[in-house]
Coordinates of C-alpha atoms and ligand atoms in Angstrom, one line a residue:
M927 CA 4.2 -47.8 29.2
T928 CA 0.4 -48.2 29.1
L929 CA -1.8 -46.9 26.4
R930 CA -4.3 -44.5 27.9
R931 CA -6.8 -41.8 26.9
L932 CA -5.5 -38.3 27.9
P933 CA -7.4 -36.4 30.6
E934 CA -9.6 -33.6 29.2
N935 CA -7.5 -30.8 30.6
I936 CA -4.2 -32.1 29.1
V937 CA -6.0 -32.4 25.7
N938 CA -7.0 -28.7 26.1
Q939 CA -3.5 -27.7 27.0
I940 CA -2.1 -29.4 24.0
A941 CA -4.7 -27.7 21.8
A942 CA -3.8 -24.4 23.6
G943 CA -0.2 -25.0 22.4
E944 CA -1.5 -24.5 18.8
V945 CA -4.2 -22.0 19.3
V946 CA -2.9 -19.8 22.1
E947 CA 0.7 -19.2 21.4
R948 CA 0.9 -15.8 23.2
P949 CA -1.4 -13.3 24.8
A950 CA -2.1 -11.8 21.3
S951 CA -3.5 -15.1 20.1
A952 CA -5.9 -15.2 23.1
V953 CA -7.0 -11.6 22.2
K954 CA -7.5 -12.7 18.6
E955 CA -9.8 -15.6 19.6
L956 CA -11.8 -13.5 22.0
V957 CA -12.3 -10.6 19.7
E958 CA -13.3 -13.0 16.9
N959 CA -15.9 -14.5 19.2
A960 CA -17.2 -11.0 19.9
I961 CA -17.4 -10.2 16.2
D962 CA -19.3 -13.5 15.6
A963 CA -21.7 -12.5 18.4
G964 CA -22.7 -9.5 16.3
A965 CA -21.1 -6.9 18.6
T966 CA -20.9 -3.3 17.4
K967 CA -18.5 -2.2 20.1
I968 CA -15.5 -4.2 21.4
D969 CA -13.1 -3.0 24.1
V970 CA -9.9 -4.8 25.0
V971 CA -7.7 -4.1 28.0
M972 CA -4.3 -5.7 28.6
R973 CA -2.1 -5.4 31.7
E974 CA 1.6 -6.2 31.4
G975 CA 1.3 -7.1 27.8
G976 CA -1.6 -9.4 28.6
R977 CA 0.4 -11.5 31.0
T978 CA -1.5 -10.6 34.1
L979 CA -4.8 -9.6 32.6
I980 CA -6.7 -9.5 29.3
T981 CA -10.3 -8.4 29.2
V982 CA -12.5 -8.3 26.2
T983 CA -15.9 -6.7 26.5
D984 CA -18.6 -6.7 23.8
N985 CA -22.2 -5.7 23.3
G986 CA -23.1 -8.7 21.3
R987 CA -25.9 -11.2 21.7
G988 CA -24.5 -12.8 24.8
M989 CA -25.0 -16.3 26.3
N990 CA -27.7 -17.7 28.6
A991 CA -26.8 -19.8 31.6
A992 CA -26.7 -23.1 29.8
E993 CA -24.6 -21.7 26.9
L994 CA -22.2 -20.2 29.4
E995 CA -21.7 -23.6 31.0
L996 CA -21.3 -25.3 27.6
C997 CA -18.9 -22.8 26.0
F998 CA -16.1 -24.1 28.3
E999 CA -16.5 -27.6 26.9
R1000 CA -14.2 -28.8 24.2
H1001 CA -15.8 -28.9 20.7
A1002 CA -18.8 -26.9 21.9
T1003 CA -19.8 -24.4 19.3
S1004 CA -22.9 -22.6 18.1
K1005 CA -21.3 -21.9 14.7
L1006 CA -21.8 -25.2 12.8
P1007 CA -25.6 -25.6 13.0
D1008 CA -25.8 -28.3 10.3
D1009 CA -22.4 -30.0 10.4
D1010 CA -21.4 -28.3 7.2
L1011 CA -17.7 -27.6 7.3
V1012 CA -17.7 -26.0 3.8
H1013 CA -20.1 -23.1 4.1
I1014 CA -18.5 -21.5 7.2
Q1015 CA -20.1 -18.1 7.9
N1016 CA -18.3 -17.2 11.1
L1017 CA -14.7 -16.5 12.1
G1018 CA -14.9 -19.4 14.6
F1019 CA -16.1 -23.0 14.1
R1020 CA -13.9 -25.4 16.0
G1021 CA -15.2 -24.9 19.5
E1022 CA -11.7 -24.9 20.8
A1023 CA -10.6 -21.4 21.8
I1024 CA -12.4 -21.0 25.1
P1025 CA -11.6 -24.4 26.6
S1026 CA -8.0 -24.0 25.4
I1027 CA -7.5 -20.6 26.9
A1028 CA -9.3 -21.7 30.1
S1029 CA -6.9 -24.6 30.5
V1030 CA -3.8 -22.4 30.8
S1031 CA -5.2 -19.4 32.7
R1032 CA -7.7 -18.2 35.3
M1033 CA -10.7 -17.3 33.1
T1034 CA -14.0 -15.6 34.0
I1035 CA -16.9 -15.1 31.6
T1036 CA -19.8 -12.8 32.4
S1037 CA -22.5 -12.7 29.9
R1038 CA -26.1 -11.6 29.5
N1039 CA -28.2 -12.9 26.7
D1040 CA -30.7 -10.7 24.7
G1041 CA -33.8 -11.6 26.5
D1042 CA -32.5 -12.4 30.0
E1043 CA -33.2 -10.3 33.1
N1044 CA -29.7 -10.7 34.5
A1045 CA -26.2 -11.8 33.5
W1046 CA -24.4 -15.0 34.6
T1047 CA -20.8 -15.4 35.5
L1048 CA -18.6 -18.5 35.6
S1049 CA -14.9 -18.9 36.4
V1050 CA -12.5 -21.6 35.4
E1051 CA -9.0 -21.9 36.8
G1052 CA -6.5 -24.1 35.0
G1053 CA -9.3 -26.1 33.6
R1054 CA -11.3 -26.5 36.9
K1055 CA -14.8 -25.1 36.6
G1056 CA -16.4 -23.0 39.4
T1057 CA -20.1 -22.5 39.9
L1058 CA -22.5 -20.4 37.8
E1059 CA -23.7 -17.3 39.6
P1060 CA -26.2 -14.6 38.6
V1061 CA -24.9 -11.0 38.5
G1062 CA -25.9 -7.6 37.2
A1063 CA -24.3 -6.6 33.8
P1064 CA -25.4 -5.1 30.6
Q1065 CA -26.2 -7.1 27.5
G1066 CA -23.2 -8.7 25.9
T1067 CA -20.1 -10.6 27.1
R1068 CA -17.1 -9.8 29.2
V1069 CA -14.2 -12.3 29.2
E1070 CA -11.4 -11.9 31.7
V1071 CA -8.2 -13.9 31.3
R1072 CA -5.8 -13.6 34.3
D1073 CA -2.3 -15.0 34.6
I1074 CA -2.2 -16.6 31.2
F1075 CA 0.2 -19.6 31.0
F1076 CA 0.4 -19.8 34.8
A1077 CA -0.5 -23.5 34.3
T1078 CA 2.2 -24.0 31.6
P1079 CA 5.3 -22.3 32.9
A1080 CA 7.3 -23.4 29.9
R1081 CA 5.2 -21.3 27.6
L1082 CA 5.6 -18.4 30.0
K1083 CA 9.3 -18.4 29.5
F1084 CA 8.8 -17.7 25.8
L1085 CA 6.9 -14.5 26.2
K1086 CA 8.7 -11.5 24.9
T1087 CA 8.7 -8.0 26.4
V1088 CA 5.5 -6.3 27.5
R1089 CA 5.9 -3.9 24.7
S1090 CA 6.2 -6.6 22.1
E1091 CA 3.3 -8.7 23.4
F1092 CA 1.1 -5.6 23.5
G1093 CA 2.3 -4.7 20.0
A1094 CA 1.3 -8.1 18.7
A1095 CA -2.2 -7.7 20.1
L1096 CA -2.4 -4.2 18.6
D1097 CA -1.5 -5.7 15.2
V1098 CA -4.2 -8.4 15.6
I1099 CA -6.9 -5.8 16.5
R1100 CA -5.9 -3.5 13.7
R1101 CA -6.3 -6.2 11.1
L1102 CA -9.7 -7.3 12.4
A1103 CA -10.8 -3.6 12.6
M1104 CA -9.9 -3.2 8.9
A1105 CA -12.2 -6.0 7.9
Y1106 CA -15.1 -4.8 10.2
P1107 CA -15.4 -1.1 9.7
A1108 CA -18.8 -0.9 11.3
I1109 CA -17.6 -2.1 14.6
A1110 CA -16.0 0.3 17.1
F1111 CA -12.8 -1.0 18.8
T1112 CA -10.6 0.2 21.6
L1113 CA -7.3 -1.3 22.9
A1114 CA -5.9 0.0 26.1
D1115 CA -3.1 -0.9 28.6
E1116 CA -2.8 0.3 32.2
K1117 CA -1.8 3.7 31.1
R1118 CA -3.5 4.7 27.9
V1119 CA -5.8 3.9 25.0
A1120 CA -3.5 2.8 22.2
L1121 CA -6.2 2.3 19.6
R1122 CA -9.6 3.8 19.2
V1123 CA -11.7 3.6 16.1
N1124 CA -15.3 4.6 15.9
S1125 CA -17.9 2.8 13.9
A1126 CA -17.4 3.9 10.2
Q1127 CA -20.5 4.9 8.3
G1128 CA -21.5 5.2 4.6
D1129 CA -21.5 2.6 1.8
M1130 CA -19.1 -0.3 2.0
F1131 CA -16.3 1.5 0.2
E1132 CA -16.7 4.8 2.1
A1133 CA -16.7 2.9 5.4
W1134 CA -13.6 1.0 4.4
L1135 CA -11.7 4.0 3.3
D1136 CA -12.6 5.8 6.5
R1137 CA -11.4 2.8 8.6
L1138 CA -8.3 2.2 6.6
G1139 CA -7.4 5.8 6.9
A1140 CA -7.8 5.6 10.7
I1141 CA -5.5 2.6 10.9
M1142 CA -3.0 2.9 8.1
G1143 CA -2.9 6.7 8.3
R1144 CA -4.8 9.6 6.6
D1145 CA -2.1 9.7 3.9
F1146 CA -3.1 6.3 2.8
A1147 CA -6.7 7.3 2.4
D1148 CA -5.5 10.3 0.3
N1149 CA -3.1 8.3 -1.9
S1150 CA -4.9 5.1 -2.6
I1151 CA -7.1 3.9 -5.4
K1152 CA -10.3 1.9 -5.1
I1153 CA -10.1 -1.7 -6.2
D1154 CA -13.2 -3.4 -7.4
A1155 CA -12.8 -6.4 -9.6
E1156 CA -14.5 -9.7 -10.1
R1157 CA -13.7 -13.0 -11.9
D1158 CA -15.5 -16.3 -11.8
G1159 CA -17.5 -15.5 -8.7
V1160 CA -14.5 -14.3 -6.8
K1161 CA -14.6 -10.6 -5.8
L1162 CA -11.6 -8.4 -5.1
S1163 CA -12.2 -5.1 -3.3
G1164 CA -10.3 -2.6 -1.2
Y1165 CA -7.7 0.1 -1.7
A1166 CA -4.2 0.2 -3.1
G1167 CA -1.7 2.9 -2.7
V1168 CA -0.4 4.8 -5.8
P1169 CA 3.2 3.6 -6.6
T1170 CA 4.9 6.9 -5.5
F1171 CA 3.4 6.4 -2.1
N1172 CA 5.6 3.5 -1.0
R1173 CA 7.5 2.0 1.9
G1174 CA 10.8 0.2 2.5
N1175 CA 9.1 -2.9 3.7
A1176 CA 5.8 -4.8 3.2
T1177 CA 4.3 -4.4 6.6
M1178 CA 1.6 -2.1 5.3
Q1179 CA 0.1 -4.8 3.1
F1180 CA -3.0 -6.4 4.3
M1181 CA -5.1 -9.2 2.8
F1182 CA -8.4 -10.6 3.9
V1183 CA -10.3 -13.6 2.7
N1184 CA -14.0 -13.7 3.5
G1185 CA -13.4 -11.3 6.4
R1186 CA -10.5 -13.2 7.8
P1187 CA -7.0 -11.6 8.0
V1188 CA -4.5 -13.9 6.3
R1189 CA -0.9 -13.9 5.5
D1190 CA -0.2 -15.6 2.3
K1191 CA 2.7 -15.9 -0.2
L1192 CA 0.3 -16.0 -3.1
F1193 CA -0.8 -12.6 -2.1
T1194 CA 2.6 -11.0 -1.7
G1195 CA 3.8 -12.5 -5.0
A1196 CA 0.7 -11.1 -6.9
V1197 CA 1.2 -7.7 -5.4
R1198 CA 4.9 -7.7 -6.4
G1199 CA 3.9 -8.7 -9.9
A1200 CA 1.3 -6.0 -10.2
Y1201 CA 3.7 -3.2 -9.2
M1202 CA 6.7 -4.7 -10.8
D1203 CA 7.7 -2.0 -13.3
L1204 CA 6.3 0.8 -11.2
L1205 CA 8.5 0.4 -8.2
A1206 CA 12.2 -0.3 -7.5
R1207 CA 12.7 -3.8 -6.2
D1208 CA 13.3 -2.7 -2.6
R1209 CA 10.2 -0.5 -2.3
H1210 CA 6.7 -1.7 -1.4
P1211 CA 3.2 -0.4 -2.0
L1212 CA 0.7 0.0 0.8
L1213 CA -2.6 -1.8 0.4
A1214 CA -5.6 -3.5 2.0
L1215 CA -7.4 -6.0 -0.2
F1216 CA -10.5 -8.0 0.5
L1217 CA -11.2 -11.2 -1.3
D1218 CA -14.7 -12.6 -1.3
V1219 CA -14.5 -16.2 -2.3
P1220 CA -17.5 -18.6 -2.5
A1221 CA -17.1 -21.0 0.5
D1222 CA -16.5 -24.1 -1.7
H1223 CA -13.6 -22.3 -3.4
V1224 CA -11.5 -22.0 -0.3
D1225 CA -10.5 -24.1 2.7
V1226 CA -9.9 -22.2 6.0
N1227 CA -9.5 -25.4 8.0
V1228 CA -5.8 -25.8 7.2
H1229 CA -4.3 -23.8 10.1
P1230 CA -5.2 -24.0 13.8
A1231 CA -5.2 -20.2 14.1
K1232 CA -6.9 -19.9 10.7
A1233 CA -4.1 -17.5 9.5
E1234 CA -3.7 -19.4 6.2
V1235 CA -6.2 -20.5 3.7
R1236 CA -6.0 -22.7 0.7
F1237 CA -7.7 -21.8 -2.6
R1238 CA -9.1 -24.3 -5.1
D1239 CA -8.0 -22.1 -8.0
A1240 CA -4.8 -20.3 -6.8
G1241 CA -3.9 -19.3 -10.3
G1242 CA -7.2 -17.7 -10.9
V1243 CA -7.0 -15.7 -7.6
R1244 CA -3.5 -14.6 -8.4
G1245 CA -4.6 -13.5 -11.9
L1246 CA -7.5 -11.6 -10.3
I1247 CA -5.2 -9.7 -7.9
V1248 CA -2.6 -8.8 -10.5
G1249 CA -5.2 -7.9 -13.1
G1250 CA -7.4 -5.9 -10.7
L1251 CA -4.4 -3.9 -9.4
R1252 CA -2.9 -3.3 -12.8
H1253 CA -6.2 -2.1 -14.2
A1254 CA -6.9 0.3 -11.4
L1255 CA -3.3 1.7 -11.5
A1256 CA -3.4 2.2 -15.2
E1257 CA -6.7 4.1 -14.9
Q1258 CA -5.0 6.5 -12.5
G1259 CA -2.8 7.7 -15.4
H1260 CA -0.6 10.5 -14.2
R1261 CA -1.6 10.6 -10.5
A1262 CA 1.3 10.9 -8.1
S1263 CA 1.2 10.9 -4.3
S1264 CA 0.1 14.0 -2.5
T1265 CA 2.6 13.5 0.3
I1266 CA 5.4 14.5 -2.1
S1267 CA 4.2 18.1 -2.4
G1268 CA 3.9 18.1 1.4
Q1269 CA 7.6 17.1 1.6
A1270 CA 8.5 19.7 -0.9
L1271 CA 6.7 22.4 1.1
G1272 CA 8.5 21.3 4.2
A1273 CA 11.8 21.8 2.5
F1274 CA 10.8 25.3 1.3
Q1275 CA 9.7 26.2 4.8
A1276 CA 12.9 25.0 6.4
Q1277 CA 14.8 27.7 4.7
S1278 CA 14.3 31.2 5.8
M1279 CA 15.5 33.8 3.4
P1280 CA 17.5 36.7 4.7
L1281 CA 15.6 39.4 2.7
P1282 CA 15.2 42.8 4.2
F1283 CA 11.4 42.7 4.4
Q1284 CA 11.0 39.2 5.6
S1285 CA 9.9 39.9 9.1
R1286 CA 7.1 42.2 7.9
V1287 CA 5.8 39.7 5.4
Q1288 CA 5.1 37.2 8.1
N1289 CA 2.6 39.2 10.1
A1290 CA 1.4 41.8 7.7
D1291 CA -1.7 41.7 5.5
H1292 CA -1.4 42.0 1.7
G1293 CA -1.6 45.8 1.6
Q1294 CA 1.1 46.4 4.2
W1295 CA 3.3 43.8 2.6
R1296 CA 3.6 45.9 -0.6
E1297 CA 4.3 49.0 1.3
G1298 CA 6.9 47.2 3.4
A1299 CA 8.4 45.5 0.4
G1300 CA 8.7 48.7 -1.6
G1301 CA 10.2 50.5 1.4
G1302 CA 12.6 47.7 2.3
M1303 CA 13.8 46.9 -1.1
T1304 CA 17.0 48.6 -2.1
H1305 CA 17.4 50.2 -5.5
G1306 CA 19.8 47.5 -6.5
L1307 CA 17.4 44.7 -5.9
A1308 CA 14.6 46.5 -7.7
D1309 CA 16.8 47.1 -10.7
Q1310 CA 17.8 43.4 -10.8
A1311 CA 14.2 42.4 -10.6
Y1312 CA 13.3 44.7 -13.5
A1313 CA 16.2 43.3 -15.6
Y1314 CA 14.7 39.9 -15.3
Q1315 CA 11.7 40.9 -17.3
A1316 CA 13.0 39.7 -20.5
P1317 CA 11.5 40.9 -23.8
L1318 CA 8.4 39.1 -24.9
S1319 CA 9.3 35.9 -26.5
S1320 CA 7.6 34.6 -29.6
P1321 CA 4.9 31.9 -29.3
G1322 CA 6.3 28.5 -28.7
Q1323 CA 9.4 29.9 -27.0
P1324 CA 9.9 29.4 -23.3
Q1325 CA 8.8 32.3 -21.2
A1326 CA 11.3 33.9 -19.0
P1327 CA 9.8 33.5 -15.5
G1328 CA 7.5 36.4 -14.8
S1329 CA 7.4 38.0 -18.2
P1330 CA 4.1 39.3 -19.4
L1331 CA 2.1 37.4 -22.0
S1332 CA 0.6 38.5 -25.3
P1333 CA -3.2 38.3 -25.5
E1334 CA -2.7 35.2 -27.7
Q1335 CA -0.4 33.5 -25.2
H1336 CA -2.7 34.5 -22.4
G1337 CA -5.6 32.8 -24.2
Q1338 CA -3.6 29.6 -24.6
V1339 CA -2.6 29.5 -20.9
Q1340 CA -6.2 30.1 -19.9
E1341 CA -7.3 27.2 -22.1
L1342 CA -4.5 24.8 -21.1
Q1343 CA -4.5 25.4 -17.4
A1344 CA -7.7 23.5 -17.1
Y1345 CA -5.9 20.3 -17.9
P1346 CA -4.8 18.2 -14.9
L1347 CA -1.1 19.0 -15.6
G1348 CA -1.9 22.6 -16.7
A1349 CA -0.2 25.0 -19.1
A1350 CA 3.6 24.9 -19.5
R1351 CA 5.0 28.3 -18.7
S1352 CA 8.7 27.8 -18.4
Q1353 CA 11.7 25.5 -18.2
L1354 CA 14.1 25.8 -15.3
H1355 CA 17.7 24.6 -15.2
E1356 CA 16.9 22.8 -18.5
T1357 CA 15.5 20.0 -16.4
Y1358 CA 12.2 21.1 -14.8
I1359 CA 9.0 22.2 -16.5
V1360 CA 7.0 24.7 -14.6
S1361 CA 3.3 24.6 -15.4
Q1362 CA 0.3 26.6 -14.3
T1363 CA -3.0 25.0 -13.3
T1364 CA -6.2 26.7 -12.2
S1365 CA -5.5 26.0 -8.6
G1366 CA -1.7 25.9 -8.3
L1367 CA 1.5 25.0 -10.0
I1368 CA 3.2 21.9 -11.2
L1369 CA 6.9 21.0 -11.4
V1370 CA 7.7 18.2 -13.8
D1371 CA 11.0 16.3 -13.9
Q1372 CA 11.3 16.1 -17.7
H1373 CA 13.8 13.2 -17.8
A1374 CA 11.8 11.0 -15.4
A1375 CA 8.6 11.8 -17.2
H1376 CA 10.0 11.2 -20.7
E1377 CA 11.5 7.9 -19.6
R1378 CA 8.1 6.7 -18.5
L1379 CA 6.4 7.8 -21.7
V1380 CA 9.0 6.0 -23.8
M1381 CA 8.6 2.9 -21.9
E1382 CA 4.8 2.9 -22.1
R1383 CA 5.0 3.7 -25.9
M1384 CA 7.4 0.8 -26.3
K1385 CA 5.2 -1.6 -24.5
K1386 CA 2.3 -0.5 -26.6
Q1387 CA 4.2 -0.9 -29.9
L1388 CA 5.4 -4.3 -28.8
A1389 CA 1.9 -5.4 -28.0
E1390 CA 0.9 -4.3 -31.5
K1391 CA 4.0 -6.0 -32.9
D1392 CA 4.9 -2.8 -34.5
V1393 CA 8.2 -1.5 -33.2
A1394 CA 9.8 1.0 -35.5
R1395 CA 13.5 0.7 -36.0
Q1396 CA 16.2 3.0 -37.3
I1397 CA 19.2 1.7 -39.2
L1398 CA 22.5 3.1 -37.9
L1399 CA 24.6 4.8 -40.5
L1400 CA 27.6 3.3 -38.9
P1401 CA 27.0 0.0 -37.1
E1402 CA 28.4 0.2 -33.6
V1403 CA 30.7 -2.4 -32.1
V1404 CA 30.3 -2.9 -28.4
E1405 CA 33.0 -4.7 -26.4
L1406 CA 31.8 -6.8 -23.5
D1407 CA 33.1 -9.6 -21.4
E1408 CA 32.7 -12.9 -23.1
V1409 CA 29.8 -14.2 -20.9
A1410 CA 27.8 -11.0 -21.3
A1411 CA 28.4 -11.0 -25.1
N1412 CA 27.2 -14.6 -25.4
R1413 CA 24.2 -13.8 -23.3
I1414 CA 23.2 -11.0 -25.6
A1415 CA 23.9 -13.0 -28.7
E1416 CA 21.6 -15.8 -27.6
R1417 CA 18.8 -13.3 -27.3
A1418 CA 19.5 -11.6 -30.6
E1419 CA 16.2 -12.8 -32.2
E1420 CA 14.0 -11.7 -29.3
L1421 CA 15.8 -8.3 -29.1
S1422 CA 15.2 -7.7 -32.8
E1423 CA 11.5 -8.0 -32.1
M1424 CA 12.0 -5.2 -29.7
G1425 CA 13.7 -3.1 -32.3
L1426 CA 17.3 -3.8 -31.4
V1427 CA 19.2 -5.6 -34.2
L1428 CA 22.6 -7.0 -33.3
E1429 CA 24.8 -9.9 -33.9
P1430 CA 28.0 -11.4 -32.4
F1431 CA 31.2 -9.9 -33.6
G1432 CA 34.1 -12.2 -32.7
I1433 CA 34.8 -13.1 -29.1
G1434 CA 33.5 -10.7 -26.5
A1435 CA 32.0 -8.2 -28.8
I1436 CA 28.6 -7.4 -30.4
V1437 CA 27.8 -5.3 -33.4
V1438 CA 24.6 -3.2 -33.3
R1439 CA 23.0 -2.4 -36.6
E1440 CA 19.5 -1.0 -35.8
T1441 CA 17.9 0.5 -32.7
P1442 CA 14.3 1.2 -31.6
A1443 CA 13.4 4.5 -33.4
M1444 CA 11.6 5.9 -30.3
L1445 CA 14.8 6.0 -28.4
G1446 CA 16.2 8.6 -30.7
E1447 CA 19.9 9.0 -30.4
C1448 CA 21.0 6.8 -27.6
N1449 CA 24.1 5.6 -25.8
I1450 CA 24.3 2.2 -27.5
K1451 CA 27.2 0.9 -25.4
G1452 CA 25.5 1.7 -22.2
L1453 CA 22.2 0.2 -23.4
V1454 CA 23.8 -3.1 -24.5
Q1455 CA 25.8 -3.3 -21.3
D1456 CA 22.7 -2.8 -19.1
L1457 CA 20.7 -5.3 -21.1
A1458 CA 23.5 -7.8 -20.6
D1459 CA 23.2 -7.2 -16.8
D1460 CA 19.4 -7.6 -17.0
L1461 CA 19.8 -10.9 -18.9
G1462 CA 22.3 -12.1 -16.3
E1463 CA 19.6 -11.9 -13.7
L1464 CA 17.0 -13.5 -15.9
D1465 CA 16.4 -17.2 -15.8
T1466 CA 17.6 -18.6 -19.2
A1467 CA 14.4 -20.5 -19.6
L1468 CA 12.3 -17.4 -19.5
A1469 CA 11.4 -15.6 -22.6
L1470 CA 12.2 -11.9 -22.8
K1471 CA 8.5 -11.3 -23.3
D1472 CA 7.9 -12.4 -19.7
R1473 CA 10.3 -9.8 -18.5
L1474 CA 9.2 -7.2 -21.0
D1475 CA 8.7 -4.5 -18.4
D1476 CA 12.2 -4.8 -17.1
V1477 CA 13.7 -4.8 -20.6
C1478 CA 11.6 -1.9 -21.8
A1479 CA 12.5 0.0 -18.7
T1480 CA 16.2 -0.5 -19.4
M1481 CA 15.8 0.6 -23.0
A1482 CA 13.6 3.6 -22.1
C1483 CA 16.2 4.7 -19.6
H1484 CA 18.8 5.1 -22.3
G1485 CA 16.6 6.8 -24.8
S1486 CA 15.0 9.6 -22.7
V1487 CA 15.2 13.3 -23.0
R1488 CA 18.0 13.6 -20.6
A1489 CA 17.9 16.4 -18.1
G1490 CA 19.6 19.3 -19.7
R1491 CA 17.7 19.4 -23.0
R1492 CA 16.1 22.7 -23.8
L1493 CA 12.4 22.4 -24.7
N1494 CA 10.1 25.0 -26.2
I1495 CA 6.6 25.7 -24.8
D1496 CA 4.9 23.5 -27.4
E1497 CA 7.2 20.6 -26.7
M1498 CA 6.6 21.0 -23.0
N1499 CA 2.8 21.1 -23.5
A1500 CA 3.0 18.1 -25.7
L1501 CA 4.9 16.2 -23.0
L1502 CA 2.3 17.2 -20.4
R1503 CA -0.6 16.2 -22.6
E1504 CA 1.0 12.8 -23.3
M1505 CA 1.6 12.3 -19.6
E1506 CA -2.1 12.8 -18.9
V1507 CA -3.2 10.0 -21.2
T1508 CA -0.4 7.6 -20.4
P1509 CA -0.9 4.9 -17.8
H1510 CA 1.5 5.1 -14.8
S1511 CA 3.0 8.4 -15.9
G1512 CA 2.9 9.8 -12.4
Q1513 CA 6.1 7.8 -11.6
C1514 CA 9.3 7.0 -13.4
N1515 CA 10.4 3.4 -13.9
H1516 CA 12.0 3.4 -10.5
G1517 CA 8.9 4.5 -8.6
R1518 CA 10.1 8.1 -8.1
P1519 CA 7.5 10.8 -8.9
T1520 CA 7.7 12.5 -12.3
Y1521 CA 6.0 15.7 -11.0
V1522 CA 4.9 17.5 -7.9
E1523 CA 2.0 19.7 -7.5
L1524 CA 1.8 22.7 -5.2
Q1525 CA -1.7 24.2 -4.5
L1526 CA -2.0 28.0 -4.4
S1527 CA -3.4 27.5 -0.9
D1528 CA -0.1 25.8 0.1
I1529 CA 2.0 28.5 -1.5
E1530 CA -0.1 31.1 0.4
K1531 CA 0.7 29.2 3.6
L1532 CA 4.4 29.5 2.8
F1533 CA 4.1 33.2 2.7
G1534 CA 2.1 33.4 5.8
R1535 CA -1.0 34.6 4.0
R1536 CA -3.2 31.9 5.5
Ligands
ATP44 N1 -18.3 -13.1 23.1 C1 -19.2 -14.0 22.9 N2 -20.5 -13.7 22.8 C2 -21.5 -14.7 22.6 N3 -21.2 -16.0 22.6 C3 -19.9 -16.4 22.7 C4 -18.9 -15.4 22.9 N4 -17.7 -16.1 23.0 C5 -18.0 -17.4 22.8 N5 -19.3 -17.6 22.6 C6 -20.0 -18.9 22.4 O1 -19.1 -19.9 22.9 C7 -18.8 -20.8 21.9 C8 -17.4 -21.3 22.0 O2 -16.4 -20.3 21.7 P1 -15.0 -20.8 21.1 O3 -14.3 -19.6 20.7 O4 -14.4 -21.7 22.1 O5 -15.4 -21.6 19.9 P2 -15.9 -21.1 18.4 O6 -15.8 -19.7 18.3 O7 -17.2 -21.7 18.2 O8 -14.8 -21.8 17.5 P3 -13.2 -21.5 17.4 O9 -12.5 -22.5 18.4 O10 -12.9 -21.8 16.0 O11 -13.0 -20.1 17.9 C9 -19.1 -20.1 20.6 O12 -19.5 -21.0 19.6 C10 -20.2 -19.2 21.0 O13 -21.5 -19.8 20.9
MG45 MG1 -14.0 -18.6 18.8

């Protein structure tokens, strides 16, 4: 075999193997070029999943005749004006995309530069260039890619279904659209426009939220928190969903570095860390985070399609993400997701109650309703309703639902209902607290809420190295299997710092002498057993401190006000007030909500009054 220099077209086809894997990658390159050209509107059309035709039309600065000739040449780029590979300002810089795509397809570019009187068009087929011709066209660039991979049939065989290729392109455009909210985008196939987002206005965060809502769903916009943090010149911005607004997979997590969508393990790990004790392991938050990193802190030149980046200080970036998210989530305090009350309302509406006056309620106004109700209600029902009006209870005692208030109680309700979680009015089924706010009502799951409060209290006490313990009158012996007992015994010292004092008691048993005071009376056997399970999952080299959240969660779970405990009004109000000032109290340790809120307007809808 003779050593030889490869012909240009083969070189381009090899490069295409890396850069243009499928139609969606061609779409990515062409849309990135349009963004780099300063376009404010970018329209993409794909036929048969991009296989027969891709067109990308933009209103950017365009190219003149000489530039149009040159852009098909390998390593021709306008984006590295001073050979500086560090301070890269654009999405592109390699000068590879167009020649690569052109080498495997039939490509036509029509472009009109700012100042030019007419546009120019040039076609290249399987790498062979045609002639430059003047045409009429508006300012900007239109790139047409026909029969992609016709010149490399092997690649063609690997294409998936039309739907999946189109879906991949949709994903690419969505990600770019999130990073560039000021640009309007459309993506269409032969039948319909699959994505249309208009240019978002307002300040940077408003525009982002608007665009993220358009792409990730309105619910995301309503249930996310603004993230705005900075450390050592690296900026983290964006929006992160509240924990109760979660998904079964991580596909709704988006990360951008200097305007470039990236997929990075560092990022997924940091997000998991930040939400660790707020969500069950198999649930994932939704978020879109934008990192702004000084150019010399990051290398984008590690991946041919630039989908990965390398950070100079990966630990610092990770810390910024975890810290920024934790901080923002803690500030949210008790907030839970608004979609939950929507689901609750849906459930209410699904049941139609067979009451005699129901049909009238639906299309009658308020006045007629009373008349109808009175007329329709049998004596028996009215008597029962009357019997419900229990005698006035003393202050501090739960109200029977619907009972009148003394002036003093009325004043208290008036005052307390201005708080976010309102004034406690009643307890139902010894499990749920009903509270009244100025604009609606709130239902709190007392067990879930209390569990969260205990956990947060415990973390705080631990941080202050001040865990109160209570000595058991009778030390409790817990039988475990031998491995579990040893695991617990090895951690005895660490556990005692957390308020749990125990020691080995022969083979396969543990004796517990003191427990954390805040747990109150707890199921010691259950607690020790669960802790042993936790420790089994924990790397032996890891200190309990590093898994504090997990351990605290397990403890809190055993110490909580279980469902079924009767609370008086003052206790209920105390719980609500504590929730309001406790970080993360909108969800229990498993990511379920601790309360739902129904607005009066929603309730009115239920009764057809709106
Ligand atoms: N839509 C467009 N509008 C204006 N100029 C464009 C457009 N698309 C390409 N160009 C010009 O053609 C050049 C080559 O584009 P190409 O995508 O091949 O390389 P690049 O964007 O410079 O780098 P990369 O290979 O990393 O994408 C660009 O540098 C730019 O000057
Ligand atoms: Mg490019």
